[in-house]
Short mmCIF file of C-alpha atoms and ligand atoms in Angstrom, two decimals:
data_model
loop_
_atom_site.label_atom_id
_atom_site.label_comp_id
_atom_site.label_asym_id
_atom_site.label_seq_id
_atom_site.Cartn_x
_atom_site.Cartn_y
_atom_site.Cartn_z
CA MET A 1 -16.64 27.16 -27.01
CA LYS A 2 -17.73 30.26 -26.16
CA TYR A 3 -14.77 31.73 -24.38
CA GLU A 4 -11.35 32.54 -25.78
CA SER A 5 -9.37 31.61 -22.63
CA GLN A 6 -10.93 27.93 -23.11
CA LYS A 7 -8.42 27.32 -25.50
CA VAL A 8 -5.79 26.63 -23.07
CA ALA A 9 -7.32 23.38 -22.35
CA TYR A 10 -6.37 21.58 -25.23
CA TRP A 11 -3.02 21.62 -24.77
CA PHE A 12 -3.29 19.96 -21.80
CA PHE A 13 -5.23 17.89 -22.78
CA ALA A 14 -2.17 17.58 -25.76
CA LEU A 15 0.00 16.90 -22.98
CA CYS A 16 -2.33 14.71 -20.90
CA MET A 17 -2.11 12.77 -24.29
CA LEU A 18 1.55 12.16 -24.54
CA LEU A 19 1.91 11.11 -21.30
CA PHE A 20 -0.61 8.56 -21.30
CA SER A 21 0.94 7.23 -24.08
CA LEU A 22 4.90 6.80 -22.38
CA GLN A 23 2.76 5.21 -19.60
CA ILE A 24 1.25 2.79 -21.55
CA VAL A 25 4.76 2.06 -23.04
CA TYR A 26 5.94 1.71 -19.59
CA GLY A 27 3.03 -0.93 -18.81
CA PHE A 28 4.02 -3.18 -21.88
CA ILE A 29 8.16 -3.26 -20.48
CA MET A 30 6.45 -4.57 -17.23
CA GLY A 31 4.06 -7.11 -19.64
CA PHE A 32 7.15 -8.42 -21.31
CA ASP A 33 9.31 -8.51 -18.22
CA ARG A 34 6.90 -11.15 -17.02
CA ILE A 35 7.05 -13.18 -19.86
CA GLY A 36 11.38 -13.31 -19.33
CA ILE A 37 12.08 -10.61 -22.40
CA GLN A 38 14.13 -8.33 -20.34
CA GLY A 39 15.78 -6.80 -23.13
CA LEU A 40 15.68 -3.71 -21.57
CA HIS A 41 16.72 -4.73 -17.89
CA ASP A 42 19.50 -3.18 -17.27
CA ILE A 43 18.30 0.39 -18.29
CA ILE A 44 15.18 -0.15 -16.82
CA PRO A 45 14.62 -2.55 -14.13
CA PHE A 46 11.05 -3.82 -13.65
CA ASN A 47 11.11 -1.87 -10.14
CA THR A 48 11.37 1.71 -12.33
CA ALA A 49 9.03 1.01 -15.38
CA ARG A 50 6.36 0.05 -12.37
CA ALA A 51 7.10 3.67 -10.30
CA VAL A 52 7.23 5.58 -13.99
CA HIS A 53 4.09 4.19 -15.22
CA THR A 54 1.90 4.29 -12.15
CA ASN A 55 3.17 8.42 -11.62
CA LEU A 56 2.48 8.62 -15.32
CA LEU A 57 -0.81 7.56 -14.33
CA VAL A 58 -1.65 10.30 -11.78
CA VAL A 59 0.06 13.11 -13.57
CA TRP A 60 -1.32 12.59 -17.15
CA LEU A 61 -4.99 12.12 -15.22
CA LEU A 62 -4.44 15.51 -13.05
CA THR A 63 -3.25 17.25 -15.96
CA GLY A 64 -6.73 16.09 -17.99
CA PHE A 65 -8.02 17.40 -14.82
CA MET A 66 -6.44 20.61 -15.08
CA GLY A 67 -7.93 21.35 -18.93
CA ALA A 68 -11.34 20.29 -17.27
CA ALA A 69 -10.86 22.87 -15.44
CA TYR A 70 -9.90 25.14 -17.68
CA TYR A 71 -12.28 24.87 -20.11
CA ILE A 72 -15.19 23.99 -17.83
CA ILE A 73 -14.64 26.44 -15.14
CA PRO A 74 -14.91 30.01 -18.05
CA GLU A 75 -18.60 28.35 -19.27
CA GLU A 76 -20.03 27.71 -15.28
CA ALA A 77 -18.62 31.22 -14.36
CA GLN A 78 -19.28 33.10 -17.76
CA ARG A 79 -15.78 34.77 -17.80
CA GLU A 80 -12.71 34.55 -18.90
CA ILE A 81 -9.51 33.05 -17.17
CA VAL A 82 -8.04 35.54 -15.29
CA SER A 83 -4.63 35.40 -16.91
CA VAL A 84 -4.12 33.56 -19.89
CA LYS A 85 -0.44 34.33 -19.88
CA LEU A 86 -0.71 32.75 -16.71
CA ALA A 87 -2.07 29.08 -17.99
CA TYR A 88 0.30 29.09 -20.29
CA VAL A 89 2.98 29.79 -17.83
CA GLN A 90 0.71 26.28 -15.56
CA LEU A 91 1.08 24.13 -18.07
CA ILE A 92 4.92 24.43 -19.52
CA SER A 93 5.54 24.19 -15.50
CA LEU A 94 4.03 21.08 -15.19
CA ALA A 95 5.37 20.04 -18.77
CA VAL A 96 8.83 20.24 -17.13
CA VAL A 97 8.32 19.04 -13.85
CA GLY A 98 7.28 15.82 -15.84
CA VAL A 99 10.29 15.49 -17.64
CA ILE A 100 12.94 16.11 -14.96
CA ALA A 101 11.00 13.23 -12.58
CA ILE A 102 10.35 10.76 -15.87
CA ILE A 103 14.13 11.40 -16.37
CA GLY A 104 15.00 11.65 -12.50
CA PHE A 105 13.46 7.78 -12.04
CA HIS A 106 15.60 6.43 -14.71
CA LEU A 107 19.36 7.93 -13.23
CA ASN A 108 18.61 7.49 -9.13
CA HIS A 109 15.95 4.44 -9.34
CA TRP A 110 13.66 6.10 -6.38
CA GLU A 111 11.96 4.21 -4.58
CA GLY A 112 9.52 4.21 -1.47
CA ARG A 113 6.00 5.70 -1.23
CA LYS A 114 4.24 4.17 -3.46
CA PHE A 115 3.19 5.92 -6.05
CA LEU A 116 4.29 8.96 -4.86
CA GLU A 117 8.46 7.42 -5.39
CA ILE A 118 9.15 11.43 -6.32
CA PRO A 119 11.36 13.04 -3.76
CA ARG A 120 10.20 15.54 -1.35
CA GLU A 121 12.65 18.33 -3.65
CA LEU A 122 10.79 18.11 -6.34
CA ASP A 123 7.33 17.81 -4.72
CA PHE A 124 7.53 21.42 -3.56
CA LEU A 125 7.78 22.37 -7.52
CA VAL A 126 4.53 20.33 -8.17
CA VAL A 127 3.35 22.74 -5.32
CA VAL A 128 4.18 26.13 -6.74
CA ASN A 129 2.52 24.47 -9.87
CA VAL A 130 -0.71 23.57 -8.50
CA LEU A 131 -1.08 26.80 -7.08
CA LEU A 132 -1.03 28.49 -9.67
CA PHE A 133 -3.12 26.13 -11.59
CA LEU A 134 -6.22 26.87 -8.50
CA GLY A 135 -4.85 30.58 -7.92
CA LEU A 136 -6.23 31.14 -11.96
CA ILE A 137 -9.21 28.71 -11.30
CA LEU A 138 -10.51 30.11 -7.65
CA VAL A 139 -9.50 33.55 -8.28
CA THR A 140 -11.88 33.40 -12.43
CA LEU A 141 -14.63 31.56 -10.67
CA PHE A 142 -14.83 34.27 -7.41
CA LYS A 143 -14.75 36.85 -9.95
CA SER A 144 -18.15 36.08 -11.20
CA PRO A 145 -21.12 36.06 -9.74
CA ARG A 146 -22.39 33.20 -11.09
CA ARG A 147 -21.09 30.11 -8.98
CA THR A 148 -22.42 26.99 -10.25
CA THR A 149 -22.93 23.41 -8.23
CA THR A 150 -21.12 21.99 -10.83
CA ALA A 151 -18.12 24.53 -11.38
CA LEU A 152 -17.88 24.85 -6.69
CA VAL A 153 -17.91 20.67 -6.94
CA LEU A 154 -15.33 20.82 -9.17
CA SER A 155 -12.91 23.44 -7.78
CA MET A 156 -13.52 21.82 -4.39
CA GLY A 157 -12.45 18.78 -5.60
CA LEU A 158 -9.11 20.22 -6.43
CA LEU A 159 -8.56 22.50 -4.15
CA PHE A 160 -8.73 19.36 -1.11
CA ALA A 161 -6.86 17.85 -4.74
CA ALA A 162 -3.81 19.53 -3.19
CA LEU A 163 -4.17 20.00 -0.30
CA LEU A 164 -4.35 15.87 0.16
CA TYR A 165 -0.88 16.35 -1.26
CA LEU A 166 0.90 17.63 1.86
CA PRO A 167 0.58 14.21 4.25
CA GLY A 168 2.50 12.93 1.46
CA MET A 169 5.22 15.18 2.00
CA ILE A 170 5.72 15.24 5.90
CA TRP A 171 9.07 12.97 6.81
CA PHE A 172 8.79 10.11 9.30
CA ASP A 173 11.15 7.18 10.61
CA SER A 174 8.50 4.55 11.17
CA GLN A 175 7.66 3.23 8.43
CA VAL A 176 4.69 2.69 9.96
CA THR A 177 3.62 6.29 10.33
CA ASP A 178 4.41 7.29 6.97
CA SER A 179 2.74 4.46 5.40
CA PHE A 180 -0.38 5.80 7.80
CA PHE A 181 -0.25 8.82 5.90
CA ARG A 182 0.44 7.88 2.29
CA TRP A 183 -2.91 6.64 2.45
CA TRP A 184 -4.14 9.99 3.40
CA VAL A 185 -3.14 10.74 -0.15
CA VAL A 186 -3.40 8.00 -2.07
CA HIS A 187 -6.69 6.83 -0.73
CA LEU A 188 -8.35 10.09 0.06
CA TRP A 189 -7.65 11.00 -3.27
CA VAL A 190 -9.30 8.09 -5.31
CA GLU A 191 -11.81 7.29 -2.85
CA GLY A 192 -12.45 11.27 -1.86
CA VAL A 193 -12.02 13.81 -3.55
CA TRP A 194 -10.75 12.66 -6.62
CA GLU A 195 -14.83 11.56 -6.81
CA LEU A 196 -15.69 14.90 -6.34
CA ILE A 197 -13.50 15.56 -9.84
CA MET A 198 -14.98 13.27 -11.20
CA GLY A 199 -18.43 14.19 -10.28
CA GLY A 200 -18.15 17.89 -11.45
CA ILE A 201 -17.13 16.68 -13.94
CA LEU A 202 -19.89 13.94 -15.08
CA SER A 203 -22.06 16.31 -14.45
CA PHE A 204 -21.01 19.20 -16.39
CA LEU A 205 -21.24 16.52 -18.91
CA LEU A 206 -24.63 14.97 -18.95
CA ILE A 207 -26.15 18.90 -18.99
CA LYS A 208 -24.72 19.49 -21.82
CA LEU A 209 -25.29 16.14 -23.41
CA THR A 210 -28.80 14.86 -21.91
CA GLY A 211 -30.60 18.55 -22.26
CA VAL A 212 -32.00 17.04 -18.58
CA ASP A 213 -32.39 20.46 -16.52
CA ARG A 214 -29.05 21.89 -14.07
CA GLU A 215 -31.34 21.47 -11.49
CA VAL A 216 -31.99 17.83 -10.78
CA ILE A 217 -28.59 17.04 -11.89
CA GLU A 218 -26.70 18.97 -9.95
CA LYS A 219 -29.13 17.71 -6.89
CA TRP A 220 -27.89 13.95 -7.33
CA LEU A 221 -24.30 15.51 -7.23
CA TYR A 222 -24.88 16.40 -3.62
CA VAL A 223 -26.33 12.50 -2.94
CA ILE A 224 -23.39 11.29 -4.03
CA ILE A 225 -21.17 13.26 -2.73
CA GLY A 226 -22.38 13.01 0.63
CA LEU A 227 -22.17 8.87 0.15
CA THR A 228 -18.72 9.60 -0.76
CA PHE A 229 -17.61 10.95 1.88
CA LEU A 230 -19.84 8.83 5.00
CA SER A 231 -18.54 5.83 2.92
CA GLY A 232 -14.88 7.16 1.89
CA VAL A 233 -13.26 8.66 4.45
CA LEU A 234 -13.65 6.03 7.52
CA GLY A 235 -13.03 3.89 4.52
CA THR A 236 -9.64 4.23 4.61
CA GLY A 237 -9.61 1.79 7.62
CA HIS A 238 -9.08 -1.29 4.63
CA HIS A 239 -5.44 -0.30 4.35
CA TYR A 240 -4.85 -0.54 8.41
CA TYR A 241 -6.09 -4.11 8.54
CA PHE A 242 -2.07 -5.06 8.38
CA ILE A 243 0.47 -2.45 8.65
CA GLY A 244 0.99 -1.99 12.54
CA VAL A 245 -2.02 0.22 13.62
CA ASN A 246 -4.59 -0.07 16.24
CA LYS A 247 -6.59 -3.26 15.71
CA ILE A 248 -9.72 -0.98 15.39
CA TRP A 249 -9.69 -0.31 12.17
CA LEU A 250 -10.20 -4.16 11.41
CA ILE A 251 -13.96 -2.85 12.09
CA ILE A 252 -13.92 0.48 11.08
CA GLY A 253 -12.26 0.06 8.17
CA GLY A 254 -14.28 -2.95 7.10
CA ILE A 255 -17.65 -1.74 7.53
CA PHE A 256 -17.16 2.03 6.12
CA SER A 257 -15.40 0.79 3.13
CA ALA A 258 -17.77 -2.16 2.17
CA LEU A 259 -20.03 0.56 2.11
CA GLU A 260 -18.05 2.49 -0.68
CA PRO A 261 -19.98 0.80 -3.67
CA LEU A 262 -23.04 2.58 -3.24
CA ALA A 263 -21.58 6.01 -4.10
CA PHE A 264 -20.54 4.39 -7.00
CA LEU A 265 -23.88 2.64 -8.16
CA ALA A 266 -25.31 5.72 -7.13
CA MET A 267 -23.18 7.41 -9.78
CA ALA A 268 -24.17 4.76 -12.41
CA LEU A 269 -27.47 5.00 -11.84
CA PHE A 270 -27.80 8.19 -11.72
CA ALA A 271 -25.78 8.88 -15.18
CA VAL A 272 -28.33 5.87 -16.68
CA ARG A 273 -31.16 7.79 -15.37
CA MET A 274 -30.00 11.27 -16.95
CA TYR A 275 -29.25 9.40 -19.95
CA ARG A 276 -32.91 8.07 -20.40
CA LYS A 277 -34.35 10.90 -19.10
CA GLY A 278 -32.78 12.90 -21.37
CA GLU A 279 -34.12 14.39 -25.10
CA LYS A 280 -30.94 12.52 -26.82
CA SER A 281 -31.14 15.21 -29.49
CA HIS A 282 -26.95 15.96 -28.92
CA PRO A 283 -24.97 14.81 -31.95
CA ASN A 284 -21.83 13.63 -30.08
CA LYS A 285 -22.22 10.24 -29.23
CA ILE A 286 -19.48 9.02 -29.05
CA ALA A 287 -19.05 11.94 -25.91
CA LEU A 288 -21.94 10.40 -24.34
CA PHE A 289 -20.49 6.70 -25.08
CA TRP A 290 -17.29 7.62 -22.56
CA THR A 291 -19.42 9.45 -19.77
CA ILE A 292 -22.03 7.15 -19.80
CA GLY A 293 -19.30 4.18 -19.78
CA SER A 294 -17.33 5.77 -17.22
CA ALA A 295 -19.90 6.30 -14.57
CA ILE A 296 -20.74 2.96 -15.10
CA VAL A 297 -16.86 0.64 -15.36
CA SER A 298 -16.38 3.02 -11.63
CA PHE A 299 -19.21 0.98 -10.08
CA ILE A 300 -17.74 -2.08 -11.76
CA GLY A 301 -13.94 -1.75 -11.16
CA ALA A 302 -13.98 0.42 -8.26
CA GLY A 303 -17.50 -0.75 -6.39
CA LEU A 304 -17.72 -4.29 -7.41
CA LEU A 305 -13.89 -5.33 -7.55
CA GLY A 306 -13.00 -3.45 -4.65
CA PHE A 307 -15.41 -4.74 -2.03
CA ALA A 308 -14.31 -8.55 -3.70
CA HIS A 309 -11.21 -7.33 -1.29
CA THR A 310 -11.72 -5.36 1.29
CA LEU A 311 -13.15 -7.21 4.10
CA PRO A 312 -10.25 -7.81 6.61
CA GLN A 313 -10.63 -11.66 5.92
CA THR A 314 -10.43 -11.69 2.28
CA ASN A 315 -7.58 -8.80 2.25
CA LEU A 316 -5.76 -10.84 4.59
CA TYR A 317 -5.02 -12.93 1.60
CA THR A 318 -5.19 -10.65 -1.31
CA HIS A 319 -3.06 -7.98 -0.06
CA GLY A 320 -0.67 -7.23 -2.25
CA THR A 321 -0.87 -9.60 -5.01
CA LEU A 322 -1.91 -8.75 -8.68
CA VAL A 323 -5.95 -9.48 -7.29
CA THR A 324 -4.93 -5.57 -6.15
CA ALA A 325 -3.66 -4.62 -9.74
CA MET A 326 -6.43 -5.78 -11.20
CA HIS A 327 -8.94 -4.18 -8.93
CA GLY A 328 -6.28 -1.06 -10.00
CA HIS A 329 -6.55 -0.86 -13.33
CA TYR A 330 -10.35 -1.32 -13.97
CA ALA A 331 -10.98 1.32 -11.16
CA PHE A 332 -8.34 3.60 -12.31
CA TRP A 333 -9.77 2.83 -15.93
CA GLY A 334 -13.47 3.42 -15.37
CA ALA A 335 -13.18 6.19 -13.12
CA TYR A 336 -10.60 8.30 -14.17
CA ALA A 337 -9.07 7.52 -17.34
CA MET A 338 -12.53 7.09 -19.20
CA ILE A 339 -14.04 10.53 -17.94
CA VAL A 340 -10.57 12.25 -19.21
CA LEU A 341 -11.07 10.75 -22.58
CA ALA A 342 -15.04 11.76 -21.98
CA ILE A 343 -14.43 16.00 -21.71
CA ILE A 344 -12.05 15.49 -24.11
CA SER A 345 -14.53 14.00 -26.75
CA TYR A 346 -16.95 16.45 -26.07
CA ALA A 347 -14.24 19.47 -25.86
CA LEU A 348 -12.58 18.79 -28.79
CA PRO A 349 -14.94 19.66 -31.81
CA ASN A 350 -16.08 22.71 -29.63
CA LEU A 351 -11.99 23.80 -29.40
CA THR A 352 -11.14 22.94 -32.72
CA GLY A 353 -14.53 24.19 -34.77
CA ARG A 354 -14.47 20.90 -36.48
CA LYS A 355 -17.27 18.90 -36.47
CA ARG A 356 -15.95 14.97 -34.91
CA TYR A 357 -19.16 13.94 -34.12
CA ASP A 358 -19.19 10.51 -34.07
CA SER A 359 -16.64 8.90 -36.21
CA LYS A 360 -17.08 5.94 -37.33
CA GLN A 361 -13.37 5.37 -35.54
CA GLY A 362 -14.04 7.05 -32.78
CA HIS A 363 -16.20 4.15 -31.66
CA VAL A 364 -14.32 1.56 -33.16
CA ALA A 365 -11.54 3.81 -30.70
CA PHE A 366 -14.01 3.01 -27.55
CA TRP A 367 -15.05 -0.23 -28.09
CA LEU A 368 -11.44 -2.04 -28.82
CA ALA A 369 -10.49 -0.02 -25.67
CA ASN A 370 -13.49 -0.84 -23.12
CA ILE A 371 -12.86 -4.62 -24.53
CA GLY A 372 -8.95 -4.83 -24.03
CA ILE A 373 -8.96 -3.66 -20.46
CA LEU A 374 -11.51 -5.75 -19.35
CA GLY A 375 -9.31 -8.98 -20.73
CA MET A 376 -6.70 -6.82 -19.30
CA THR A 377 -8.31 -6.91 -16.14
CA VAL A 378 -9.84 -10.73 -16.24
CA ALA A 379 -6.27 -11.77 -16.53
CA PHE A 380 -4.65 -9.90 -13.73
CA GLY A 381 -7.39 -11.42 -11.87
CA VAL A 382 -6.93 -15.04 -13.01
CA ALA A 383 -3.65 -14.54 -11.88
CA GLY A 384 -3.84 -12.99 -8.61
CA VAL A 385 -6.36 -15.72 -7.42
CA VAL A 386 -3.90 -18.82 -8.71
CA GLN A 387 -0.78 -16.36 -6.60
CA VAL A 388 -2.78 -16.15 -3.75
CA TYR A 389 -3.54 -19.67 -3.85
CA LEU A 390 -0.28 -20.99 -4.19
CA GLU A 391 1.65 -18.23 -2.29
CA ARG A 392 -0.59 -18.14 0.35
CA LYS A 393 -3.33 -21.47 1.20
CA LEU A 394 -0.24 -23.78 -0.57
CA LYS A 395 3.11 -21.85 0.65
CA MET A 396 5.02 -21.85 -2.29
CA GLU A 397 8.47 -19.55 -2.40
CA PHE A 398 7.29 -16.14 -4.11
CA MET A 399 9.37 -16.77 -6.68
CA GLU A 400 8.46 -20.38 -7.33
CA VAL A 401 4.76 -19.02 -8.43
CA GLN A 402 5.93 -15.81 -9.91
CA ASN A 403 7.23 -18.38 -12.74
CA GLU A 404 3.63 -20.08 -12.14
CA ILE A 405 1.33 -17.38 -13.15
CA SER A 406 3.36 -15.82 -16.36
CA ILE A 407 1.79 -17.29 -18.58
CA HIS A 408 -1.52 -14.72 -17.35
CA PHE A 409 0.70 -11.91 -18.86
CA TYR A 410 0.77 -13.80 -22.45
CA VAL A 411 -3.30 -13.10 -22.01
CA LEU A 412 -2.34 -9.94 -20.53
CA LEU A 413 -0.21 -8.70 -23.66
CA ILE A 414 -2.76 -9.67 -25.95
CA CYS A 415 -5.74 -7.87 -24.29
CA ALA A 416 -2.94 -4.90 -24.18
CA THR A 417 -2.47 -4.68 -27.37
CA MET A 418 -6.22 -4.42 -28.31
CA PHE A 419 -6.79 -1.58 -25.58
CA THR A 420 -3.55 0.33 -27.37
CA VAL A 421 -4.79 -0.15 -30.79
CA GLY A 422 -8.16 1.60 -29.24
CA ILE A 423 -5.78 4.22 -27.53
CA ILE A 424 -3.62 4.79 -30.81
CA LEU A 425 -6.71 4.85 -32.57
CA TYR A 426 -8.38 8.06 -30.00
CA ILE A 427 -4.92 9.80 -30.51
CA ILE A 428 -5.50 9.64 -34.23
CA ASP A 429 -8.29 11.35 -34.24
CA PHE A 430 -6.76 13.46 -31.83
CA ILE A 431 -4.45 15.06 -34.27
CA LYS A 432 -5.83 14.45 -37.17
CA TYR A 433 -9.05 16.81 -36.09
CA GLY A 434 -6.35 19.93 -34.74
CA ARG A 435 -5.49 22.37 -32.79
CA PRO A 436 -7.87 25.39 -32.27
CA THR A 437 -9.28 27.40 -35.06
CA VAL A 438 -10.19 31.13 -34.40
CA GLU A 439 -13.61 30.06 -35.95
CA ALA A 440 -14.18 27.75 -33.28
CA ILE A 441 -14.80 30.58 -30.95
CA LYS A 442 -17.40 32.05 -33.44
CA ILE A 443 -19.22 29.31 -34.05
CA THR A 444 -21.86 28.59 -32.17
CA ASN A 445 -21.95 24.55 -31.15
CA ASN A 446 -24.62 22.84 -30.37
CA ASP A 447 -23.86 21.82 -26.43
C1 LIG B 501 -12.03 4.70 -8.46
C2 LIG B 501 -12.13 4.75 -7.09
C3 LIG B 501 -10.74 3.65 -6.39
C4 LIG B 501 -8.85 3.46 -7.53
C5 LIG B 501 -8.70 4.33 -8.43
C6 LIG B 501 -8.86 2.50 -7.01
C7 LIG B 501 -6.73 1.90 -6.80
C8 LIG B 501 -7.19 1.43 -5.88
C9 LIG B 501 -5.37 0.92 -6.56
C10 LIG B 501 -3.79 1.89 -7.37
C11 LIG B 501 -4.59 0.65 -5.53
C12 LIG B 501 -3.60 -0.30 -4.86
C13 LIG B 501 -2.92 0.96 -4.04
C14 LIG B 501 -1.69 0.49 -3.34
O1 LIG B 501 -1.67 -0.91 -3.31
O2 LIG B 501 -0.49 1.08 -3.74
C15 LIG B 501 -5.99 0.05 -4.17
C16 LIG B 501 -5.91 -0.31 -3.05
C17 LIG B 501 -7.55 -1.20 -2.52
N1 LIG B 501 -8.59 -0.49 -3.47
FE1 LIG B 501 -8.78 0.19 -4.37
N2 LIG B 501 -9.53 2.39 -5.78
C18 LIG B 501 -10.73 2.50 -5.69
C19 LIG B 501 -11.72 2.22 -5.09
C20 LIG B 501 -11.64 1.29 -4.18
C21 LIG B 501 -13.60 0.94 -3.54
C22 LIG B 501 -14.51 1.60 -3.76
C23 LIG B 501 -13.25 -0.18 -2.98
C24 LIG B 501 -13.99 -0.78 -1.79
C25 LIG B 501 -15.17 -0.99 -1.85
C26 LIG B 501 -11.63 -0.04 -2.54
C27 LIG B 501 -11.18 -1.18 -2.02
C28 LIG B 501 -9.39 -1.71 -2.48
C29 LIG B 501 -8.71 -1.93 -1.12
C30 LIG B 501 -9.56 -3.46 -0.29
C31 LIG B 501 -7.03 -2.38 -1.68
C32 LIG B 501 -5.96 -2.98 -0.88
C33 LIG B 501 -5.62 -3.80 -1.15
C34 LIG B 501 -4.12 -4.34 -1.10
O3 LIG B 501 -4.34 -4.92 0.29
O4 LIG B 501 -3.43 -4.70 -1.79
N3 LIG B 501 -11.39 0.40 -3.78
N4 LIG B 501 -7.23 0.37 -5.07
C1 LIG B 502 -2.04 -1.32 -21.81
C2 LIG B 502 -1.18 -1.63 -21.38
C3 LIG B 502 -1.05 -1.89 -19.61
C4 LIG B 502 -0.07 -2.94 -19.34
C5 LIG B 502 1.02 -4.34 -20.42
C6 LIG B 502 -0.16 -2.71 -17.79
C7 LIG B 502 1.00 -3.15 -17.31
C8 LIG B 502 0.93 -3.29 -15.81
C9 LIG B 502 1.38 -4.08 -14.89
C10 LIG B 502 2.28 -5.68 -15.72
C11 LIG B 502 2.07 -3.91 -13.23
C12 LIG B 502 2.88 -4.12 -12.32
C13 LIG B 502 1.87 -5.45 -12.08
C14 LIG B 502 2.87 -6.08 -11.06
O1 LIG B 502 2.91 -5.54 -9.40
O2 LIG B 502 2.71 -6.36 -11.07
C15 LIG B 502 0.92 -2.55 -13.75
C16 LIG B 502 0.33 -1.92 -12.26
C17 LIG B 502 -0.37 -0.44 -12.61
N1 LIG B 502 -0.99 -0.38 -13.27
FE1 LIG B 502 -1.38 -1.07 -15.06
N2 LIG B 502 -0.88 -1.35 -17.34
C18 LIG B 502 -1.29 -1.04 -18.31
C19 LIG B 502 -1.85 0.25 -18.44
C20 LIG B 502 -2.76 0.72 -17.33
C21 LIG B 502 -3.04 1.50 -17.74
C22 LIG B 502 -3.99 2.11 -18.57
C23 LIG B 502 -3.99 1.87 -16.06
C24 LIG B 502 -4.81 3.06 -15.57
C25 LIG B 502 -6.08 3.43 -15.76
C26 LIG B 502 -2.90 1.47 -15.43
C27 LIG B 502 -2.82 0.97 -13.68
C28 LIG B 502 -1.84 0.56 -13.18
C29 LIG B 502 -1.99 0.75 -11.81
C30 LIG B 502 -3.01 1.58 -10.71
C31 LIG B 502 -1.35 0.13 -11.62
C32 LIG B 502 -1.02 -0.52 -10.05
C33 LIG B 502 -1.04 -1.08 -9.53
C34 LIG B 502 -1.23 -2.04 -7.96
O3 LIG B 502 -0.76 -0.99 -7.26
O4 LIG B 502 -1.21 -3.05 -7.64
N3 LIG B 502 -2.27 0.53 -16.55
N4 LIG B 502 0.30 -2.11 -14.79
FE1 LIG B 503 -8.75 2.73 -0.27
#
């Protein structure tokens, strides 16, 4: 760590870990619901648990991205954040909005725009918070004469992510229009601008961890961004097949979304190539595992499993089933959860001034979490395929099918337990290696 203000990142990462843990709790509530253990049903019905699970996912990832930005931007811009005090104000207000939202979900059972269920009034608080965050990051960047591609890509990703939140806030009377614009947020986030954020973090980590020249790494970053936008923007059409809009989207969505895996493939090849090219001398191997792992797993989860249901001919059958949940888990995990865990693994020893390179526990955490979620993905996949067959081919009744497939949720729960042990080990490391120390800034890290 070179700049005092980077310490703010630690607290964002800590909030991130807390919200991530909560997200997992709600995952288990749903998993147990699915096998008929429903002790909490009256307080937390399935639909509430589902909304909290997915909204918490989005919030902990965004919190992680913010922490990443507070860590990366000072180092790239070679100056302190313009106001550390305001950064802490932003952190606390973010936590407050989060708490209000979680309580609100339980009291009001908000429903509606999946992934964006919080009511519009609360959206305005989110907007204020995000404006403060962006202000701090962008002013810091533009006050510095040094604007690297990595920093620009990361901050443009964050800026566009904020702008794209707005279409989801407009009120529409028609459900078709509402759905149409909801995808501008949900799809253009994960298959568009969040990829810029991921690309920025990935590029920063590769520069630090592999020792390959910045010029080489940043050149590839441009290629990836190009591919992302070329395919991702019109790829939105893969959500417009059957929602009541013009049928032209069947063709546009089919063609362009089928090209999207190329961007993820490029990202994976890029990361692996840079690793091979690098000098392999950086001691923080565990950060490297998470970094390269993220690039590879995102190709499988988003690219391959996305492709599996993106053509209209298949999506006609799989739409809105557990096949979607299969893809949703592995894509979010690979692309966004793993990159956040990567930047935390990289930043933590630098922030705290304590060595945490390559603890055995860190490696065990990595493998347990990854094998666990792979198993969960397979369980969702098998359940999803059976669901599609029984419900949409044999026309069995919906709830009858849900009973048939409940067996797969035993498997899911076993794998989820393994996953959770991995994450608990990760969090124990996070806590054990402590808070930022004063010495941390004085230490010349091997970065
Ligand atoms: C990191 C990137 C990605 C993430 C995090 C992600 C995540 C998700 C999630 C959570 C959903 C469910 C959304 C909802 O129903 O509200 C979804 C749906 C979908 N995704 Fe992805 N995805 C990613 C990339 C891709 C890619 C690259 C493709 C295509 C190649 C793809 C194809 C689809 C399709 C076709 C659906 C609609 C499923 C349905 O009809 O029920 N996704 N994705
Ligand atoms: C470890 C424990 C977890 C369990 C037991 C679990 C379980 C579940 C269940 C049962 C659902 C609802 C599926 C349905 O509609 O029936 C769900 C939804 C979802 N979960 Fe998890 N989950 C866990 C962790 C995670 C993690 C770590 C992520 C992200 C990296 C994640 C991302 C999602 C997403 C995106 C959805 C919505 C999928 C869709 O729209 O189809 N979950 N989860
Ligand atoms: Fe999409």
